[in-house]
Amino acid sequence: DTGVSQDPRHKITKRGQNVTFRCDPISEHNRLYWYRQTLGQGPEFLTYFQNEAQLEKSRLLSDRFSAERPKGSFSTLEIQRTEQGDSAMYLCASSARTGGGWETQYFGPGTRLLVL
Amino acid sequence: AQSVTQPDIHITVSEGASLELRCNYSYGATPYLFWYVQSPGQGLQLLLKYFSGDTLVQGIKGFEAEFKRSQSSFNLRKPSVHWSDAAEYFCAVGANNDMRFGAGTRLTVKP
């Protein structure tokens, strides 16, 4: 078990370009979460998947954002027509949902995006 | 909806001194509570969690936290701080299907 991994770790892009980030969760985890963290703030929930199904999306996730988890394993987060306000750390987390209650989320190292 | 408040944006303590980081939550039912630590440019590492049972929970790196329902608090403590504890600390509450984080407390450790 190597933990949650994210790629790339850093991305610099020009305004208007599209970017895609990848997250590989812990292998036996069926839930995968995306968060955004801006400077001086805690992470904010964007969306989550249970297996390949996207079950919830935050209102923070504008139409320019799309996330997929096609085979219930890795996930991608794409931002189209990036804006300077998209500059942030994008964090991925995974957990093993086994029934009712709550489960612990384990975080990856994040992808830091800078939009010029 | 649930929310978390961390009243202290920045705390400075001397190495070897005790530490307490405050966390207050708002949630209608029994909360699931977490403390995470984040080093600069890194992801979040789980320090400890409270789901139910004993209200004093032990975590990694010598940290502990106490759940006080009457005060809606889940403060993090460490009896003796090490220089390597300098980082950003986030309290979080889990409910429904998402987790809400506080804005964080940045800890500086003086030699």
PDB file of N, CA, C and O in Angstrom, chain A residues 13-16 36 38 64 81-88 90 113-116:
ATOM      1  N   THR A  13      -0.111  27.009 -15.699  1.00  0.00           N
ATOM      2  CA  THR A  13      -0.775  27.114 -16.983  1.00  0.00           C
ATOM      3  C   THR A  13      -1.195  28.555 -17.234  1.00  0.00           C
ATOM      4  O   THR A  13      -1.200  29.386 -16.320  1.00  0.00           O
ATOM      5  N   LYS A  14      -1.518  28.846 -18.457  1.00  0.00           N
ATOM      6  CA  LYS A  14      -1.990  30.172 -18.802  1.00  0.00           C
ATOM      7  C   LYS A  14      -3.507  30.192 -18.767  1.00  0.00           C
ATOM      8  O   LYS A  14      -4.176  29.190 -19.082  1.00  0.00           O
ATOM      9  N   ARG A  15      -4.040  31.316 -18.426  1.00  0.00           N
ATOM     10  CA  ARG A  15      -5.492  31.491 -18.377  1.00  0.00           C
ATOM     11  C   ARG A  15      -6.113  31.078 -19.707  1.00  0.00           C
ATOM     12  O   ARG A  15      -5.612  31.415 -20.774  1.00  0.00           O
ATOM     13  N   GLY A  16      -7.193  30.305 -19.602  1.00  0.00           N
ATOM     14  CA  GLY A  16      -7.878  29.847 -20.797  1.00  0.00           C
ATOM     15  C   GLY A  16      -7.508  28.443 -21.233  1.00  0.00           C
ATOM     16  O   GLY A  16      -8.225  27.834 -22.037  1.00  0.00           O
ATOM     17  N   ARG A  36     -10.632  21.287  -2.833  1.00  0.00           N
ATOM     18  CA  ARG A  36      -9.807  22.413  -3.260  1.00  0.00           C
ATOM     19  C   ARG A  36      -9.401  23.189  -2.011  1.00  0.00           C
ATOM     20  O   ARG A  36     -10.221  23.412  -1.112  1.00  0.00           O
ATOM     21  N   THR A  38      -7.413  26.757  -0.950  1.00  0.00           N
ATOM     22  CA  THR A  38      -6.758  28.010  -1.281  1.00  0.00           C
ATOM     23  C   THR A  38      -5.909  28.451  -0.101  1.00  0.00           C
ATOM     24  O   THR A  38      -6.061  27.969   1.020  1.00  0.00           O
ATOM     25  N   ARG A  64     -17.188  24.384 -15.618  1.00  0.00           N
ATOM     26  CA  ARG A  64     -15.863  24.217 -16.230  1.00  0.00           C
ATOM     27  C   ARG A  64     -15.103  23.031 -15.629  1.00  0.00           C
ATOM     28  O   ARG A  64     -14.076  22.626 -16.157  1.00  0.00           O
ATOM     29  N   ARG A  81     -10.876  25.947 -19.634  1.00  0.00           N
ATOM     30  CA  ARG A  81     -10.807  27.419 -19.699  1.00  0.00           C
ATOM     31  C   ARG A  81     -10.435  27.997 -18.330  1.00  0.00           C
ATOM     32  O   ARG A  81     -11.171  28.769 -17.727  1.00  0.00           O
ATOM     33  N   THR A  82      -9.267  27.617 -17.874  1.00  0.00           N
ATOM     34  CA  THR A  82      -8.855  28.001 -16.518  1.00  0.00           C
ATOM     35  C   THR A  82      -8.871  29.511 -16.321  1.00  0.00           C
ATOM     36  O   THR A  82      -8.621  30.300 -17.245  1.00  0.00           O
ATOM     37  N   GLU A  83      -9.157  29.881 -15.093  1.00  0.00           N
ATOM     38  CA  GLU A  83      -9.170  31.288 -14.687  1.00  0.00           C
ATOM     39  C   GLU A  83      -8.182  31.444 -13.524  1.00  0.00           C
ATOM     40  O   GLU A  83      -7.849  30.473 -12.845  1.00  0.00           O
ATOM     41  N   GLN A  84      -7.762  32.667 -13.300  1.00  0.00           N
ATOM     42  CA  GLN A  84      -6.791  32.893 -12.237  1.00  0.00           C
ATOM     43  C   GLN A  84      -7.347  32.471 -10.885  1.00  0.00           C
ATOM     44  O   GLN A  84      -6.610  32.017 -10.013  1.00  0.00           O
ATOM     45  N   GLY A  85      -8.637  32.560 -10.702  1.00  0.00           N
ATOM     46  CA  GLY A  85      -9.276  32.146  -9.459  1.00  0.00           C
ATOM     47  C   GLY A  85      -9.239  30.649  -9.218  1.00  0.00           C
ATOM     48  O   GLY A  85      -9.566  30.194  -8.118  1.00  0.00           O
ATOM     49  N   ASP A  86      -8.844  29.895 -10.241  1.00  0.00           N
ATOM     50  CA  ASP A  86      -8.732  28.444 -10.074  1.00  0.00           C
ATOM     51  C   ASP A  86      -7.420  28.056  -9.405  1.00  0.00           C
ATOM     52  O   ASP A  86      -7.231  26.891  -9.040  1.00  0.00           O
ATOM     53  N   SER A  87      -6.512  29.003  -9.272  1.00  0.00           N
ATOM     54  CA  SER A  87      -5.225  28.723  -8.635  1.00  0.00           C
ATOM     55  C   SER A  87      -5.468  28.256  -7.208  1.00  0.00           C
ATOM     56  O   SER A  87      -6.104  28.951  -6.417  1.00  0.00           O
ATOM     57  N   ALA A  88      -4.980  27.071  -6.902  1.00  0.00           N
ATOM     58  CA  ALA A  88      -5.248  26.453  -5.602  1.00  0.00           C
ATOM     59  C   ALA A  88      -4.496  25.144  -5.531  1.00  0.00           C
ATOM     60  O   ALA A  88      -3.884  24.701  -6.511  1.00  0.00           O
ATOM     61  N   TYR A  90      -5.237  21.237  -5.219  1.00  0.00           N
ATOM     62  CA  TYR A  90      -6.338  20.290  -5.413  1.00  0.00           C
ATOM     63  C   TYR A  90      -5.941  18.975  -4.751  1.00  0.00           C
ATOM     64  O   TYR A  90      -4.955  18.341  -5.120  1.00  0.00           O
ATOM     65  N   LEU A 113      -1.930  24.104  -8.456  1.00  0.00           N
ATOM     66  CA  LEU A 113      -2.184  24.737  -9.756  1.00  0.00           C
ATOM     67  C   LEU A 113      -1.977  26.239  -9.651  1.00  0.00           C
ATOM     68  O   LEU A 113      -2.500  26.884  -8.744  1.00  0.00           O
ATOM     69  N   LEU A 114      -1.224  26.764 -10.592  1.00  0.00           N
ATOM     70  CA  LEU A 114      -1.054  28.213 -10.721  1.00  0.00           C
ATOM     71  C   LEU A 114      -1.490  28.622 -12.112  1.00  0.00           C
ATOM     72  O   LEU A 114      -0.947  28.118 -13.106  1.00  0.00           O
ATOM     73  N   VAL A 115      -2.462  29.510 -12.176  1.00  0.00           N
ATOM     74  CA  VAL A 115      -2.955  30.011 -13.458  1.00  0.00           C
ATOM     75  C   VAL A 115      -2.458  31.437 -13.640  1.00  0.00           C
ATOM     76  O   VAL A 115      -2.748  32.322 -12.839  1.00  0.00           O
ATOM     77  N   LEU A 116      -1.675  31.623 -14.709  1.00  0.00           N
ATOM     78  CA  LEU A 116      -1.091  32.951 -14.955  1.00  0.00           C
ATOM     79  C   LEU A 116      -1.981  33.810 -15.840  1.00  0.00           C
ATOM     80  O   LEU A 116      -2.777  33.275 -16.627  1.00  0.00           O
TER      81      LEU A 116
END
